[in-house]
């Protein structure tokens, strides 16, 4: 076990209890709005990434407030968005990523948040994260930061004997069938665009075509395009190199000390996931209570320890007892030491269509 991560409790994200918890709560969505599924003070319907919250925090919220949490999960922003846009399921709280929040704002899907009802947000979230959020929520009206991090390369020191400091190693034929790429159009194109010295928010057809061609050339070397599976494959030594989110890197290093995480010199994505409230939320007051609870320092610390994704909650970070973790260059990097960092922007319908069409070409070749 990595000594620096020894403070972390046994992570339950793969346990039967956790799986049962999420399966049962997700199943309750069919009963949304019925009195049988609501607690003494009603309910709050939450739509979040898979394995992205400590189940104990949910239970504590229910016990302290009497509000029943109805929980559903999504795997990508692109799966989440059309479901919310269609309005068939009435969610109260959602946790999208930066560029998708911008898209939801542009399409008038989000309610302005009454921060008077969420005092823990303004009190505990660091100012730098509010500043970062202005890139997609210019007046900080619609979102509350929940987790953040970088995207980089995770590699196995026993399987890689070349320097790992550039995205270019993912095109090294020596590691054919030992490379994992993200099964995500924006993340995959980010890697190729950065390697070419372009912005990951580029809509220049020539730049995107060059990135597409790079990804097509790389494809014979790629073992798999994955999302959550990159974590398990790297832990198990099934691949030598993988594109991964920094929070997943922290977890994998705890499980396999032969793994190292690097932010390539060409730059990368600094992302942020935030809580938002849809405009059609049926339980607005309970949504505000849920978000405020998640911004409480002790709860934010619980979630950080469970999911290992960096918290923007400065008060929670101060509660981390292990100084090495509190100052971890992976969990809490000094971003000033890196070049060409960007946050994803929403590129409009034409931009989305351009990326999606080129991604289909990559996957079909």
mmCIF file of N, CA and C in Angstrom, residues 236-328:
data_model
loop_
_atom_site.group_PDB
_atom_site.id
_atom_site.type_symbol
_atom_site.label_atom_id
_atom_site.label_comp_id
_atom_site.label_asym_id
_atom_site.label_seq_id
_atom_site.Cartn_x
_atom_site.Cartn_y
_atom_site.Cartn_z
ATOM 1 N N UNK A 236 -4.845 -4.030 -12.151
ATOM 2 C CA UNK A 236 -4.571 -5.435 -12.390
ATOM 3 C C UNK A 236 -3.394 -5.704 -13.308
ATOM 4 N N UNK A 237 -2.703 -4.655 -13.759
ATOM 5 C CA UNK A 237 -1.568 -4.849 -14.637
ATOM 6 C C UNK A 237 -1.947 -5.318 -16.021
ATOM 7 N N UNK A 238 -3.180 -5.024 -16.448
ATOM 8 C CA UNK A 238 -3.643 -5.454 -17.766
ATOM 9 C C UNK A 238 -3.241 -4.493 -18.872
ATOM 10 N N UNK A 239 -2.698 -3.334 -18.513
ATOM 11 C CA UNK A 239 -2.232 -2.355 -19.488
ATOM 12 C C UNK A 239 -1.066 -1.588 -18.878
ATOM 13 N N UNK A 240 -0.265 -1.001 -19.753
ATOM 14 C CA UNK A 240 0.923 -0.270 -19.298
ATOM 15 C C UNK A 240 0.658 1.211 -19.120
ATOM 16 N N UNK A 241 -0.235 1.768 -19.947
ATOM 17 C CA UNK A 241 -0.491 3.202 -19.972
ATOM 18 C C UNK A 241 -1.979 3.455 -20.151
ATOM 19 N N UNK A 242 -2.491 4.472 -19.466
ATOM 20 C CA UNK A 242 -3.895 4.803 -19.622
ATOM 21 C C UNK A 242 -4.156 6.266 -19.358
ATOM 22 N N UNK A 243 -5.074 6.840 -20.120
ATOM 23 C CA UNK A 243 -5.530 8.202 -19.873
ATOM 24 C C UNK A 243 -6.560 8.137 -18.753
ATOM 25 N N UNK A 244 -6.361 8.957 -17.722
ATOM 26 C CA UNK A 244 -7.189 8.808 -16.522
ATOM 27 C C UNK A 244 -7.394 10.146 -15.836
ATOM 28 N N UNK A 245 -8.464 10.247 -15.059
ATOM 29 C CA UNK A 245 -8.704 11.420 -14.226
ATOM 30 C C UNK A 245 -7.883 11.306 -12.948
ATOM 31 N N UNK A 246 -7.442 12.449 -12.440
ATOM 32 C CA UNK A 246 -6.527 12.445 -11.298
ATOM 33 C C UNK A 246 -7.107 11.748 -10.072
ATOM 34 N N UNK A 247 -8.409 11.888 -9.856
ATOM 35 C CA UNK A 247 -9.013 11.225 -8.699
ATOM 36 C C UNK A 247 -8.928 9.713 -8.790
ATOM 37 N N UNK A 248 -9.123 9.186 -9.999
ATOM 38 C CA UNK A 248 -8.976 7.746 -10.206
ATOM 39 C C UNK A 248 -7.526 7.326 -9.999
ATOM 40 N N UNK A 249 -6.590 8.208 -10.380
ATOM 41 C CA UNK A 249 -5.169 7.889 -10.211
ATOM 42 C C UNK A 249 -4.827 7.708 -8.736
ATOM 43 N N UNK A 250 -5.397 8.554 -7.890
ATOM 44 C CA UNK A 250 -5.145 8.440 -6.452
ATOM 45 C C UNK A 250 -5.610 7.081 -5.941
ATOM 46 N N UNK A 251 -6.798 6.674 -6.359
ATOM 47 C CA UNK A 251 -7.332 5.380 -5.931
ATOM 48 C C UNK A 251 -6.475 4.226 -6.437
ATOM 49 N N UNK A 252 -6.066 4.290 -7.718
ATOM 50 C CA UNK A 252 -5.296 3.185 -8.281
ATOM 51 C C UNK A 252 -3.935 3.048 -7.613
ATOM 52 N N UNK A 253 -3.318 4.162 -7.262
ATOM 53 C CA UNK A 253 -2.020 4.099 -6.589
ATOM 54 C C UNK A 253 -2.137 3.451 -5.214
ATOM 55 N N UNK A 254 -3.274 3.650 -4.589
ATOM 56 C CA UNK A 254 -3.491 3.007 -3.292
ATOM 57 C C UNK A 254 -3.537 1.492 -3.440
ATOM 58 N N UNK A 255 -4.107 1.041 -4.559
ATOM 59 C CA UNK A 255 -4.271 -0.386 -4.794
ATOM 60 C C UNK A 255 -3.041 -1.027 -5.443
ATOM 61 N N UNK A 256 -2.265 -0.240 -6.188
ATOM 62 C CA UNK A 256 -1.088 -0.766 -6.879
ATOM 63 C C UNK A 256 0.024 0.288 -6.845
ATOM 64 N N UNK A 257 0.997 0.140 -5.957
ATOM 65 C CA UNK A 257 2.052 1.154 -5.801
ATOM 66 C C UNK A 257 2.996 1.256 -6.995
ATOM 67 N N UNK A 258 2.863 0.379 -7.989
ATOM 68 C CA UNK A 258 3.708 0.474 -9.192
ATOM 69 C C UNK A 258 3.190 1.517 -10.178
ATOM 70 N N UNK A 259 2.066 2.139 -9.868
ATOM 71 C CA UNK A 259 1.454 3.094 -10.784
ATOM 72 C C UNK A 259 1.865 4.533 -10.466
ATOM 73 N N UNK A 260 2.128 5.303 -11.514
ATOM 74 C CA UNK A 260 2.477 6.715 -11.380
ATOM 75 C C UNK A 260 1.577 7.543 -12.296
ATOM 76 N N UNK A 261 1.333 8.788 -11.883
ATOM 77 C CA UNK A 261 0.466 9.695 -12.632
ATOM 78 C C UNK A 261 1.254 10.923 -13.074
ATOM 79 N N UNK A 262 1.062 11.320 -14.331
ATOM 80 C CA UNK A 262 1.798 12.446 -14.903
ATOM 81 C C UNK A 262 0.845 13.343 -15.683
ATOM 82 N N UNK A 263 1.008 14.657 -15.524
ATOM 83 C CA UNK A 263 0.344 15.621 -16.394
ATOM 84 C C UNK A 263 1.328 15.961 -17.507
ATOM 85 N N UNK A 264 1.033 15.608 -18.752
ATOM 86 C CA UNK A 264 1.975 15.816 -19.848
ATOM 87 C C UNK A 264 2.328 17.290 -20.078
ATOM 88 N N UNK A 265 3.517 17.500 -20.620
ATOM 89 C CA UNK A 265 4.062 18.844 -20.784
ATOM 90 C C UNK A 265 3.281 19.687 -21.796
ATOM 91 N N UNK A 266 2.544 19.042 -22.706
ATOM 92 C CA UNK A 266 1.775 19.803 -23.693
ATOM 93 C C UNK A 266 0.520 20.440 -23.097
ATOM 94 N N UNK A 267 0.200 20.093 -21.841
ATOM 95 C CA UNK A 267 -0.983 20.648 -21.205
ATOM 96 C C UNK A 267 -2.129 19.658 -21.155
ATOM 97 N N UNK A 268 -3.192 20.030 -20.464
ATOM 98 C CA UNK A 268 -4.311 19.108 -20.274
ATOM 99 C C UNK A 268 -5.568 19.857 -19.875
ATOM 100 N N UNK A 269 -6.571 19.081 -19.541
ATOM 101 C CA UNK A 269 -7.852 19.594 -19.078
ATOM 102 C C UNK A 269 -7.861 19.686 -17.560
ATOM 103 N N UNK A 270 -8.189 20.868 -17.032
ATOM 104 C CA UNK A 270 -8.516 21.019 -15.611
ATOM 105 C C UNK A 270 -10.034 21.116 -15.554
ATOM 106 N N UNK A 271 -10.655 20.098 -14.974
ATOM 107 C CA UNK A 271 -12.112 19.993 -15.018
ATOM 108 C C UNK A 271 -12.708 20.269 -13.642
ATOM 109 N N UNK A 272 -13.983 20.560 -13.656
ATOM 110 C CA UNK A 272 -14.711 20.734 -12.398
ATOM 111 C C UNK A 272 -16.138 20.233 -12.591
ATOM 112 N N UNK A 273 -16.616 19.411 -11.647
ATOM 113 C CA UNK A 273 -17.998 18.939 -11.616
ATOM 114 C C UNK A 273 -18.729 19.687 -10.511
ATOM 115 N N UNK A 274 -19.940 20.100 -10.788
ATOM 116 C CA UNK A 274 -20.656 20.956 -9.839
ATOM 117 C C UNK A 274 -22.111 20.534 -9.691
ATOM 118 N N UNK A 275 -22.668 20.861 -8.539
ATOM 119 C CA UNK A 275 -24.091 20.635 -8.295
ATOM 120 C C UNK A 275 -24.895 21.732 -8.982
ATOM 121 N N UNK A 276 -25.977 21.340 -9.642
ATOM 122 C CA UNK A 276 -26.911 22.289 -10.243
ATOM 123 C C UNK A 276 -28.332 21.845 -9.921
ATOM 124 N N UNK A 277 -29.272 22.784 -10.092
ATOM 125 C CA UNK A 277 -30.691 22.501 -9.859
ATOM 126 C C UNK A 277 -31.451 22.768 -11.154
ATOM 127 N N UNK A 278 -32.102 21.751 -11.726
ATOM 128 C CA UNK A 278 -32.881 21.978 -12.954
ATOM 129 C C UNK A 278 -34.037 22.944 -12.721
ATOM 130 N N UNK A 279 -34.427 23.621 -13.775
ATOM 131 C CA UNK A 279 -35.508 24.597 -13.664
ATOM 132 C C UNK A 279 -36.822 23.950 -13.277
ATOM 133 N N UNK A 280 -37.007 22.691 -13.686
ATOM 134 C CA UNK A 280 -38.270 22.008 -13.397
ATOM 135 C C UNK A 280 -38.191 21.146 -12.137
ATOM 136 N N UNK A 281 -37.196 21.402 -11.267
ATOM 137 C CA UNK A 281 -37.041 20.600 -10.043
ATOM 138 C C UNK A 281 -38.306 20.683 -9.193
ATOM 139 N N UNK A 282 -38.894 19.545 -8.838
ATOM 140 C CA UNK A 282 -40.126 19.570 -8.048
ATOM 141 C C UNK A 282 -39.887 19.836 -6.566
ATOM 142 N N UNK A 283 -38.640 19.669 -6.107
ATOM 143 C CA UNK A 283 -38.354 19.816 -4.671
ATOM 144 C C UNK A 283 -37.188 20.789 -4.476
ATOM 145 N N UNK A 284 -37.411 22.042 -4.871
ATOM 146 C CA UNK A 284 -36.348 23.051 -4.859
ATOM 147 C C UNK A 284 -35.759 23.254 -3.468
ATOM 148 N N UNK A 285 -36.583 23.375 -2.459
ATOM 149 C CA UNK A 285 -36.091 23.615 -1.100
ATOM 150 C C UNK A 285 -35.228 22.454 -0.616
ATOM 151 N N UNK A 286 -35.649 21.238 -0.894
ATOM 152 C CA UNK A 286 -34.860 20.071 -0.484
ATOM 153 C C UNK A 286 -33.561 19.967 -1.281
ATOM 154 N N UNK A 287 -33.595 20.425 -2.537
ATOM 155 C CA UNK A 287 -32.379 20.442 -3.347
ATOM 156 C C UNK A 287 -31.340 21.359 -2.717
ATOM 157 N N UNK A 288 -31.773 22.515 -2.278
ATOM 158 C CA UNK A 288 -30.861 23.461 -1.629
ATOM 159 C C UNK A 288 -30.304 22.879 -0.330
ATOM 160 N N UNK A 289 -31.139 22.190 0.409
ATOM 161 C CA UNK A 289 -30.679 21.569 1.656
ATOM 162 C C UNK A 289 -29.641 20.480 1.369
ATOM 163 N N UNK A 290 -29.864 19.721 0.298
ATOM 164 C CA UNK A 290 -28.923 18.652 -0.063
ATOM 165 C C UNK A 290 -27.569 19.235 -0.437
ATOM 166 N N UNK A 291 -27.565 20.264 -1.277
ATOM 167 C CA UNK A 291 -26.304 20.869 -1.700
ATOM 168 C C UNK A 291 -25.585 21.497 -0.516
ATOM 169 N N UNK A 292 -26.334 22.164 0.340
ATOM 170 C CA UNK A 292 -25.706 22.776 1.519
ATOM 171 C C UNK A 292 -25.068 21.714 2.413
ATOM 172 N N UNK A 293 -25.745 20.591 2.562
ATOM 173 C CA UNK A 293 -25.218 19.483 3.368
ATOM 174 C C UNK A 293 -23.925 18.960 2.758
ATOM 175 N N UNK A 294 -23.876 18.817 1.433
ATOM 176 C CA UNK A 294 -22.681 18.305 0.764
ATOM 177 C C UNK A 294 -21.508 19.275 0.858
ATOM 178 N N UNK A 295 -21.795 20.542 1.128
ATOM 179 C CA UNK A 295 -20.739 21.548 1.276
ATOM 180 C C UNK A 295 -20.258 21.682 2.726
ATOM 181 N N UNK A 296 -20.848 20.913 3.615
ATOM 182 C CA UNK A 296 -20.377 20.936 5.001
ATOM 183 C C UNK A 296 -18.986 20.301 5.064
ATOM 184 N N UNK A 297 -18.037 20.857 5.795
ATOM 185 C CA UNK A 297 -16.662 20.337 5.775
ATOM 186 C C UNK A 297 -16.538 18.857 6.093
ATOM 187 N N UNK A 298 -17.251 18.380 7.102
ATOM 188 C CA UNK A 298 -17.114 16.974 7.469
ATOM 189 C C UNK A 298 -17.673 16.051 6.388
ATOM 190 N N UNK A 299 -18.730 16.491 5.722
ATOM 191 C CA UNK A 299 -19.324 15.675 4.658
ATOM 192 C C UNK A 299 -18.449 15.718 3.406
ATOM 193 N N UNK A 300 -17.926 16.882 3.082
ATOM 194 C CA UNK A 300 -17.015 16.992 1.939
ATOM 195 C C UNK A 300 -15.776 16.127 2.147
ATOM 196 N N UNK A 301 -15.298 16.063 3.383
ATOM 197 C CA UNK A 301 -14.147 15.202 3.691
ATOM 198 C C UNK A 301 -14.510 13.736 3.519
ATOM 199 N N UNK A 302 -15.692 13.341 3.976
ATOM 200 C CA UNK A 302 -16.148 11.961 3.788
ATOM 201 C C UNK A 302 -16.149 11.583 2.311
ATOM 202 N N UNK A 303 -16.684 12.467 1.486
ATOM 203 C CA UNK A 303 -16.766 12.176 0.062
ATOM 204 C C UNK A 303 -15.383 12.128 -0.581
ATOM 205 N N UNK A 304 -14.488 13.006 -0.162
ATOM 206 C CA UNK A 304 -13.117 12.977 -0.681
ATOM 207 C C UNK A 304 -12.443 11.653 -0.332
ATOM 208 N N UNK A 305 -12.601 11.215 0.880
ATOM 209 C CA UNK A 305 -11.966 9.969 1.315
ATOM 210 C C UNK A 305 -12.579 8.760 0.606
ATOM 211 N N UNK A 306 -13.839 8.864 0.250
ATOM 212 C CA UNK A 306 -14.512 7.736 -0.393
ATOM 213 C C UNK A 306 -14.211 7.655 -1.875
ATOM 214 N N UNK A 307 -14.336 8.783 -2.588
ATOM 215 C CA UNK A 307 -14.191 8.733 -4.049
ATOM 216 C C UNK A 307 -12.793 9.122 -4.515
ATOM 217 N N UNK A 308 -11.999 9.754 -3.645
ATOM 218 C CA UNK A 308 -10.607 10.177 -3.892
ATOM 219 C C UNK A 308 -10.479 11.254 -4.967
ATOM 220 N N UNK A 309 -11.570 11.893 -5.344
ATOM 221 C CA UNK A 309 -11.489 13.035 -6.239
ATOM 222 C C UNK A 309 -11.308 14.302 -5.417
ATOM 223 N N UNK A 310 -10.502 15.220 -5.909
ATOM 224 C CA UNK A 310 -10.133 16.415 -5.153
ATOM 225 C C UNK A 310 -11.354 17.253 -4.791
ATOM 226 N N UNK A 311 -11.362 17.739 -3.576
ATOM 227 C CA UNK A 311 -12.459 18.583 -3.119
ATOM 228 C C UNK A 311 -12.088 20.051 -3.252
ATOM 229 N N UNK A 312 -13.025 20.894 -3.706
ATOM 230 C CA UNK A 312 -12.791 22.338 -3.728
ATOM 231 C C UNK A 312 -13.124 22.985 -2.385
ATOM 232 N N UNK A 313 -13.490 22.153 -1.415
ATOM 233 C CA UNK A 313 -13.910 22.626 -0.101
ATOM 234 C C UNK A 313 -12.659 22.843 0.764
ATOM 235 N N UNK A 314 -12.234 24.097 0.872
ATOM 236 C CA UNK A 314 -11.003 24.407 1.615
ATOM 237 C C UNK A 314 -11.105 23.992 3.077
ATOM 238 N N UNK A 315 -12.280 24.138 3.647
ATOM 239 C CA UNK A 315 -12.461 23.764 5.054
ATOM 240 C C UNK A 315 -12.302 22.262 5.237
ATOM 241 N N UNK A 316 -12.778 21.482 4.269
ATOM 242 C CA UNK A 316 -12.622 20.030 4.333
ATOM 243 C C UNK A 316 -11.159 19.645 4.178
ATOM 244 N N UNK A 317 -10.461 20.308 3.273
ATOM 245 C CA UNK A 317 -9.041 20.000 3.078
ATOM 246 C C UNK A 317 -8.244 20.224 4.359
ATOM 247 N N UNK A 318 -8.598 21.255 5.102
ATOM 248 C CA UNK A 318 -7.896 21.529 6.362
ATOM 249 C C UNK A 318 -8.109 20.423 7.380
ATOM 250 N N UNK A 319 -9.172 19.643 7.213
ATOM 251 C CA UNK A 319 -9.456 18.548 8.154
ATOM 252 C C UNK A 319 -8.667 17.278 7.840
ATOM 253 N N UNK A 320 -8.005 17.227 6.674
ATOM 254 C CA UNK A 320 -7.219 16.043 6.317
ATOM 255 C C UNK A 320 -6.011 15.963 7.250
ATOM 256 N N UNK A 321 -5.926 14.885 8.004
ATOM 257 C CA UNK A 321 -4.878 14.779 9.017
ATOM 258 C C UNK A 321 -3.509 14.483 8.420
ATOM 259 N N UNK A 322 -3.473 13.693 7.365
ATOM 260 C CA UNK A 322 -2.204 13.320 6.755
ATOM 261 C C UNK A 322 -1.692 14.481 5.901
ATOM 262 N N UNK A 323 -0.575 15.065 6.304
ATOM 263 C CA UNK A 323 -0.041 16.241 5.619
ATOM 264 C C UNK A 323 0.345 15.926 4.176
ATOM 265 N N UNK A 324 0.848 14.704 3.935
ATOM 266 C CA UNK A 324 1.231 14.333 2.574
ATOM 267 C C UNK A 324 0.026 14.314 1.640
ATOM 268 N N UNK A 325 -1.109 13.854 2.151
ATOM 269 C CA UNK A 325 -2.326 13.842 1.336
ATOM 270 C C UNK A 325 -2.855 15.259 1.167
ATOM 271 N N UNK A 326 -2.839 16.023 2.254
ATOM 272 C CA UNK A 326 -3.344 17.397 2.205
ATOM 273 C C UNK A 326 -2.576 18.233 1.179
ATOM 274 N N UNK A 327 -1.304 17.896 0.984
ATOM 275 C CA UNK A 327 -0.463 18.631 0.041
ATOM 276 C C UNK A 327 -0.069 17.781 -1.169
ATOM 277 N N UNK A 328 -0.846 16.748 -1.450
ATOM 278 C CA UNK A 328 -0.536 15.843 -2.553
ATOM 279 C C UNK A 328 -0.519 16.587 -3.896
#
